[in-house]
XYZ file of C-alpha atoms in Angstrom:
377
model
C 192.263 120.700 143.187
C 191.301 117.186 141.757
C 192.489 115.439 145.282
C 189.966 117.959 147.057
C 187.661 114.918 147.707
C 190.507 112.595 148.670
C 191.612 114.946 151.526
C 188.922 117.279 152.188
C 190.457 120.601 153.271
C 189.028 122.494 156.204
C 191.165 125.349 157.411
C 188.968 127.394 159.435
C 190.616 131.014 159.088
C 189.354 130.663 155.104
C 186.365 128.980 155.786
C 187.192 125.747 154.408
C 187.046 122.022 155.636
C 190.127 120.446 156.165
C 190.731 116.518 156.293
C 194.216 117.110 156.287
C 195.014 119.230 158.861
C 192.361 118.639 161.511
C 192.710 119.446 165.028
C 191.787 121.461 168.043
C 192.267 124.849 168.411
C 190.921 127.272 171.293
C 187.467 127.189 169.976
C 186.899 124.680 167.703
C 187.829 121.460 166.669
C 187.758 119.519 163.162
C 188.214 115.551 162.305
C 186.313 112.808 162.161
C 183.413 111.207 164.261
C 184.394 108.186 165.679
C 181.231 108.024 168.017
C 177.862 109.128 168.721
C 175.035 109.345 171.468
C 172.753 111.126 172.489
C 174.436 113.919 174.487
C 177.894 114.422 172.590
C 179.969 113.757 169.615
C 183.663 111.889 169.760
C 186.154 113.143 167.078
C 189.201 111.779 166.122
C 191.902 114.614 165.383
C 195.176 115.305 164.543
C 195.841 116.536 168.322
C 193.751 113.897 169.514
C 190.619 112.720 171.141
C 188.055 115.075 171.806
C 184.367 115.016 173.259
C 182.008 117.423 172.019
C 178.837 117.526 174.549
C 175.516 118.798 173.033
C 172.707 120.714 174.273
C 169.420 122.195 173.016
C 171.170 125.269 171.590
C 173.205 123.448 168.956
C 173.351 124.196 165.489
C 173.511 121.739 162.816
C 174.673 122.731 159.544
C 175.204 120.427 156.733
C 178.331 121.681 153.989
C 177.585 120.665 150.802
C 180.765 118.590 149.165
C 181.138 120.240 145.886
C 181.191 124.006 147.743
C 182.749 122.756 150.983
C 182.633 126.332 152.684
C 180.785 127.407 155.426
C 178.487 130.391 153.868
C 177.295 127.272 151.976
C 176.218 124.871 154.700
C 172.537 124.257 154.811
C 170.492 123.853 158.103
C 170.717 120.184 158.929
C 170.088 118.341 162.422
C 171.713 115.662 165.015
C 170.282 112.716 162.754
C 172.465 113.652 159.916
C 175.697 113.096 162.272
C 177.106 109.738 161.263
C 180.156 107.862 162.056
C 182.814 108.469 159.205
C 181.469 112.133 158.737
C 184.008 114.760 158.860
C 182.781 117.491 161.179
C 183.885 121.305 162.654
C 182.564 121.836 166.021
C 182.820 125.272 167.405
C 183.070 126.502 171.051
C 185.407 126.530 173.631
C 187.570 123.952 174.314
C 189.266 122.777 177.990
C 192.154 123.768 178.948
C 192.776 120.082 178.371
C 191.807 119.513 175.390
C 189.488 116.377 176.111
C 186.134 117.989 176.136
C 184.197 121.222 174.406
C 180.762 122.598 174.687
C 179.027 122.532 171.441
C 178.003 125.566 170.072
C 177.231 124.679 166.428
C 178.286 121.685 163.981
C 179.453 121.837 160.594
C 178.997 118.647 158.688
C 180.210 117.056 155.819
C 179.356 113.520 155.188
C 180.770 110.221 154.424
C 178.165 109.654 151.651
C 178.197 113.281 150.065
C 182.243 112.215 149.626
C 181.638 109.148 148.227
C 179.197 110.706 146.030
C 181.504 113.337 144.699
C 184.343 111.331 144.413
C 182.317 109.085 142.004
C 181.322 111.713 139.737
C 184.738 113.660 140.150
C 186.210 110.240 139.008
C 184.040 109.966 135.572
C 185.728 113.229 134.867
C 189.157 111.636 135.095
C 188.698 108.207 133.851
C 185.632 109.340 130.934
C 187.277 112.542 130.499
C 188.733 114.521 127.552
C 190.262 118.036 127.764
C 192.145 120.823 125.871
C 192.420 124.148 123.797
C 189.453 124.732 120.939
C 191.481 125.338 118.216
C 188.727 125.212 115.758
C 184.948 124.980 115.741
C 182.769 123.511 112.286
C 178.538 124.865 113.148
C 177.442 122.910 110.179
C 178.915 119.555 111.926
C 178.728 120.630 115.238
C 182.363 119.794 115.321
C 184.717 120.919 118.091
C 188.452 120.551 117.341
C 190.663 120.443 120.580
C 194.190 120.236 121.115
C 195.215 119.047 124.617
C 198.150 120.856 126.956
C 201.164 119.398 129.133
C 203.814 116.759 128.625
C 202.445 115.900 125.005
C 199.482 117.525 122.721
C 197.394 116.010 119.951
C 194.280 116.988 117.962
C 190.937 115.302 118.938
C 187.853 116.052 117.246
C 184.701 116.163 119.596
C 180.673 116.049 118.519
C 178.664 116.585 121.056
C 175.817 113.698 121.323
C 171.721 115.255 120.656
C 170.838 115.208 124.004
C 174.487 116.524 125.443
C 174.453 118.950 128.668
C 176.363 122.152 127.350
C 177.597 123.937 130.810
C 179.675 127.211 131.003
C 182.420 129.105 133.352
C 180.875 132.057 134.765
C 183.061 135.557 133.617
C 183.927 135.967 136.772
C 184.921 132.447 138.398
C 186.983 129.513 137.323
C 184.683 127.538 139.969
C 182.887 124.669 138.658
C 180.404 125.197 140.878
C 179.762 128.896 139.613
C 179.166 127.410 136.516
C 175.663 128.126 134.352
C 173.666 126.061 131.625
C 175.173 127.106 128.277
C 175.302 126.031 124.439
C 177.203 125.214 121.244
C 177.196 128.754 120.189
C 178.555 129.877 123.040
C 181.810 128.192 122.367
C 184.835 130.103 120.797
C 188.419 129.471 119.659
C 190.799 129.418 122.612
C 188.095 128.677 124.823
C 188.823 125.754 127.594
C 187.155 122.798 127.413
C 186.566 119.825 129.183
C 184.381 116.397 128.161
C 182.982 113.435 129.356
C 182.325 110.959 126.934
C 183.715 107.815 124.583
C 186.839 108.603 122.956
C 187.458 106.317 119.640
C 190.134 103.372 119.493
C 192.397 106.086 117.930
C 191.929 108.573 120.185
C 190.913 111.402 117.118
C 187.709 111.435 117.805
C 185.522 112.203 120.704
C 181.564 111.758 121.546
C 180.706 113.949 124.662
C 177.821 113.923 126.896
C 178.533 116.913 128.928
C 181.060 119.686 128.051
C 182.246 122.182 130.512
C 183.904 125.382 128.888
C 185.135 128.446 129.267
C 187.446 131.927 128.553
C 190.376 132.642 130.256
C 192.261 134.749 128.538
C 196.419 134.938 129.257
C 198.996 137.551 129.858
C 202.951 136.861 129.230
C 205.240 139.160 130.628
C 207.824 140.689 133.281
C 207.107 141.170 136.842
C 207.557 145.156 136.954
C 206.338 145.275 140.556
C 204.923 143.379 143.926
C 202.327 144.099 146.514
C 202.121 141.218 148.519
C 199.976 142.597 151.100
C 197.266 143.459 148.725
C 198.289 140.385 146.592
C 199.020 142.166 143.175
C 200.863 141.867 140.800
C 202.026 144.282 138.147
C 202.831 142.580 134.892
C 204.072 144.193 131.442
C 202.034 142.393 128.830
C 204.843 141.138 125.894
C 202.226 141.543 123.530
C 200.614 144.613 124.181
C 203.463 146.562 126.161
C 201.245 147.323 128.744
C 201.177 146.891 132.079
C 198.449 144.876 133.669
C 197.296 144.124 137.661
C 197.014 140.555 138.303
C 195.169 139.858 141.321
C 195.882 136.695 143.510
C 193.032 135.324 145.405
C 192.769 132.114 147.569
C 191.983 130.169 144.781
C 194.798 131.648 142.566
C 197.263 128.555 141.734
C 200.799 129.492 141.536
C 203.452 127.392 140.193
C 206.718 127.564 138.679
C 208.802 124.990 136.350
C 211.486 123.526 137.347
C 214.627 124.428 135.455
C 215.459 121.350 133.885
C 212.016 120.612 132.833
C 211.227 123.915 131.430
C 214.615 123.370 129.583
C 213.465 119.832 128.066
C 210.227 120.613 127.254
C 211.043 124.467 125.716
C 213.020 121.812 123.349
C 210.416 119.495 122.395
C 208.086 121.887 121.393
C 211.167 124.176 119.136
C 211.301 120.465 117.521
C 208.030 120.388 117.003
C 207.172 117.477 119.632
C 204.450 119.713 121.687
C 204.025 123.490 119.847
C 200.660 124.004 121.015
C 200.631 127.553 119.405
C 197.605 128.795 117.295
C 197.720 127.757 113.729
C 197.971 130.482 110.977
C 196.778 131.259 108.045
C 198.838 129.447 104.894
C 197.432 129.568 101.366
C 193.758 129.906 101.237
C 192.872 128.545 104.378
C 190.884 130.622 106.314
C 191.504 130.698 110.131
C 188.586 129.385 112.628
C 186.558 131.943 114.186
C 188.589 133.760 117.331
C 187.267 135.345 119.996
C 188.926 138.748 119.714
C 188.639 139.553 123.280
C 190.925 137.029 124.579
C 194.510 136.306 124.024
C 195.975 132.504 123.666
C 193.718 130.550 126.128
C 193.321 126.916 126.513
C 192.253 123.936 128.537
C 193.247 121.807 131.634
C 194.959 118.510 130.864
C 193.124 115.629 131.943
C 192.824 112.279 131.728
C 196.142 111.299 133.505
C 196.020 114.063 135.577
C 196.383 117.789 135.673
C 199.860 118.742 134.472
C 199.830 122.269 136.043
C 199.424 120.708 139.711
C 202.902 118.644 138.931
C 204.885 121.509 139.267
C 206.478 123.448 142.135
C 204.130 125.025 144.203
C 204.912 128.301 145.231
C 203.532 131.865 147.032
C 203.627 135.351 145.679
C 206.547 135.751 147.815
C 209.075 133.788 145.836
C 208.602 136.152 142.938
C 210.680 139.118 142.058
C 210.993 141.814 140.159
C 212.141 141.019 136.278
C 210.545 137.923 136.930
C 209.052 136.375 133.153
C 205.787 134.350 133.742
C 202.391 133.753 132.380
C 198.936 134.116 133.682
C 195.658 133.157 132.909
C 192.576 134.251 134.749
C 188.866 134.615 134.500
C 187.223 136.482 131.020
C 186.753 139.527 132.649
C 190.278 139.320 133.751
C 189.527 140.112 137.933
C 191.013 137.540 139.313
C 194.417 135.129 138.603
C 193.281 131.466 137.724
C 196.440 129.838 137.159
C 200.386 131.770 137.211
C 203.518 130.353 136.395
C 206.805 131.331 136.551
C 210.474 129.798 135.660
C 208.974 129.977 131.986
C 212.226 131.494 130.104
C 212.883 128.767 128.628
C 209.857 128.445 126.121
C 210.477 132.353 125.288
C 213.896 131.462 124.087
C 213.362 128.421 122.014
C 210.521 130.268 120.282
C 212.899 132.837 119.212
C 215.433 130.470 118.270
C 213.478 128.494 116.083
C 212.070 131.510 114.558
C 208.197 131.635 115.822
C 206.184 134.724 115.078
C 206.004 136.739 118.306
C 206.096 140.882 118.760
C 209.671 141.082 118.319
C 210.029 144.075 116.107
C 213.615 144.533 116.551
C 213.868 143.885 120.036
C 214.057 140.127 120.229
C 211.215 139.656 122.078
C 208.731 137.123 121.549
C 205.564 136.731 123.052
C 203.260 134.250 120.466
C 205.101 131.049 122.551
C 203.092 128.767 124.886
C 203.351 127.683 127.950
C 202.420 124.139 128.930
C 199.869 123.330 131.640
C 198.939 127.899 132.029
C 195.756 126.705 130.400
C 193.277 125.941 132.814
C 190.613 126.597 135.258
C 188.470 125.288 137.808
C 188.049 121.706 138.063
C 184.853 119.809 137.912
């Protein structure tokens, strides 16, 4: 997701622009303008050289780079067509290949890039992100704890004049996002910040914060429709089952063995637990959000954990399978899911974390690094 700017996907089936795989197909044709006059437009494709000849009848549509889709595009005109832009040009194409008729242009420009890339990039290089794990009103302090290879407490104050924004329930889009507030914000929420982190790295002064539910489910695959793209899932905690639904923004993944292995160990040891804290003495817990179960944040900073690991489709899971999902408040659609996760289940029982095990051994109060997560801004 955080490369989308660095190789602009179109693939025209989902209605999407694709630097990456641009070419010409039987009635279209997607890359980048190489030249311009008056009467057609020379791209530059993966299949090569093509010359798109225009008319009176041609659309211009101009695809905004932060919702590069094509129910998004905006009317737009020939003088918006630059050199650099990366364009889809539908109609159809010679039997050759060389030359097209066309019928409407989809635009996405060399400057709206650049333009995103340098605000995406304040997000990575300014940026702070993680789990709420507690929340002070009086101070207006957030306490986060970061996910992935390693995990540490940072306390965040938003500055006066900071821009509160918030996931909608039902996406994990950035760009679905509304205007929120402080009191919107809840334990387990996800959060991200831009900002000025101290030399330390404890403390954090945010201009905008971006956050969000997304509540997650642990449990055993108990059955697969892959035509429909559900999942059923028993929940570990709740010993129900639950219908996960993959979209095409769903992000599967799955650890590598090793890896889950080495990392399950560090955090039995102590070296990354990112579980919740609970009560000891008289210390009262923060304030949960009772509708969502252990949530969390997107790693940032040096990169998104989560897209490290192995990439893989609904069809390389099975039945029996053990993995964890999070998805959007409203729980309609799968954010993030993970699989080869075992590991972490184990070493939580073995080093004697809480869990639901009531006799049976199994555990499901263990965390999974990099499941936290949504959209990214």
């Amino acid at each position: 997701m955080r490369k989308i700017f660095l190789s602009t996907l179109f693939v025209f089936c989902v209605f999407a622009f694709s630097a990456a795989a641009q070419g010409i197909k039987q009635n279209l044709a997607s890359g980048e303008v190489t030249a311009i006059t008056a009467s057609k437009i020379t791209l530059k494709t993966t299949d090569g050289v093509i010359d798109a000849n225009l008319s009176s009848t041609t659309e211009y549509k101009r695809v905004p780079p932060e919702n590069p889709v094509l129910k998004a595009a905006v009317a737009s005109s020939f003088a918006e067509v630059g050199v650099g832009d990366k364009v889809l040009i539908t109609g159809l194409v010679s039997d050759d290949k060389k030359t097209m008729p066309a019928k409407a242009v989809y635009i996405l420009s060399k400057s709206d890039i650049a333009q995103k890339q340098q605000k995406d990039q304040e997000w990575r290089t300014r940026g702070i992100s993680g789990r709420v794990t507690a929340i002070n009103p009086q101070t207006k302090e957030i306490t986060v704890k970061s996910d992935g290879m390693m995990s540490a407490n940072v306390v965040i104050t938003p500055n006066a004049d900071a821009k509160f924004m918030r996931f909608a329930q039902d996406s994990a889009n950035f760009n679905d996002a509304k205007t929120g507030d402080f009191s919107q914000i809840v334990v387990g929420d996800s959060l991200n910040a831009v900002g000025e982190k101290s030399a330390d790295g404890t403390t954090f002064k945010a201009e905008k914060l971006l956050t969000g539910t997304f509540p997650q489910i642990k449990g055993n695959i108990k059955a697969i429709n892959a035509e429909k793209g559900e999942i059923t899932v028993t929940d570990l905690q709740t010993k129900k089952d639950v219908i996960v639904v993959i979209g095409k923004n769903s992000m599967l993944k799955k650890f590598p063995p090793e890896l889950a292995e080495r990392m399950a160990m560090m955090q039995a040891g102590g070296g990354g637990n990112t579980m919740r804290p609970t009560q000891q003495g008289n210390q009262q817990l923060p304030q949960q959000n009772p509708n969502q179960t252990q949530g969390g944040g997107m790693n940032r900073g040096g990169g998104d954990f989560f897209e490290r690991l192995t990439t893989i489709t609904i069809s390389d899971l099975k039945v029996g399978d053990l993995i964890g999902v999070s998805t959007t408040s409203n729980r309609t659609t799968t954010v993030r899911l993970v699989a080869g996760v075992e590991p972490f289940q184990k070493a939580a029982q073995a080093s004697g974390g809480g869990g639901n095990r009531q006799g049976s051994g199994v555990n499901s109060n263990f965390s999974i690094p990099g499941l936290d997560g949504a959209g990214t801004p």
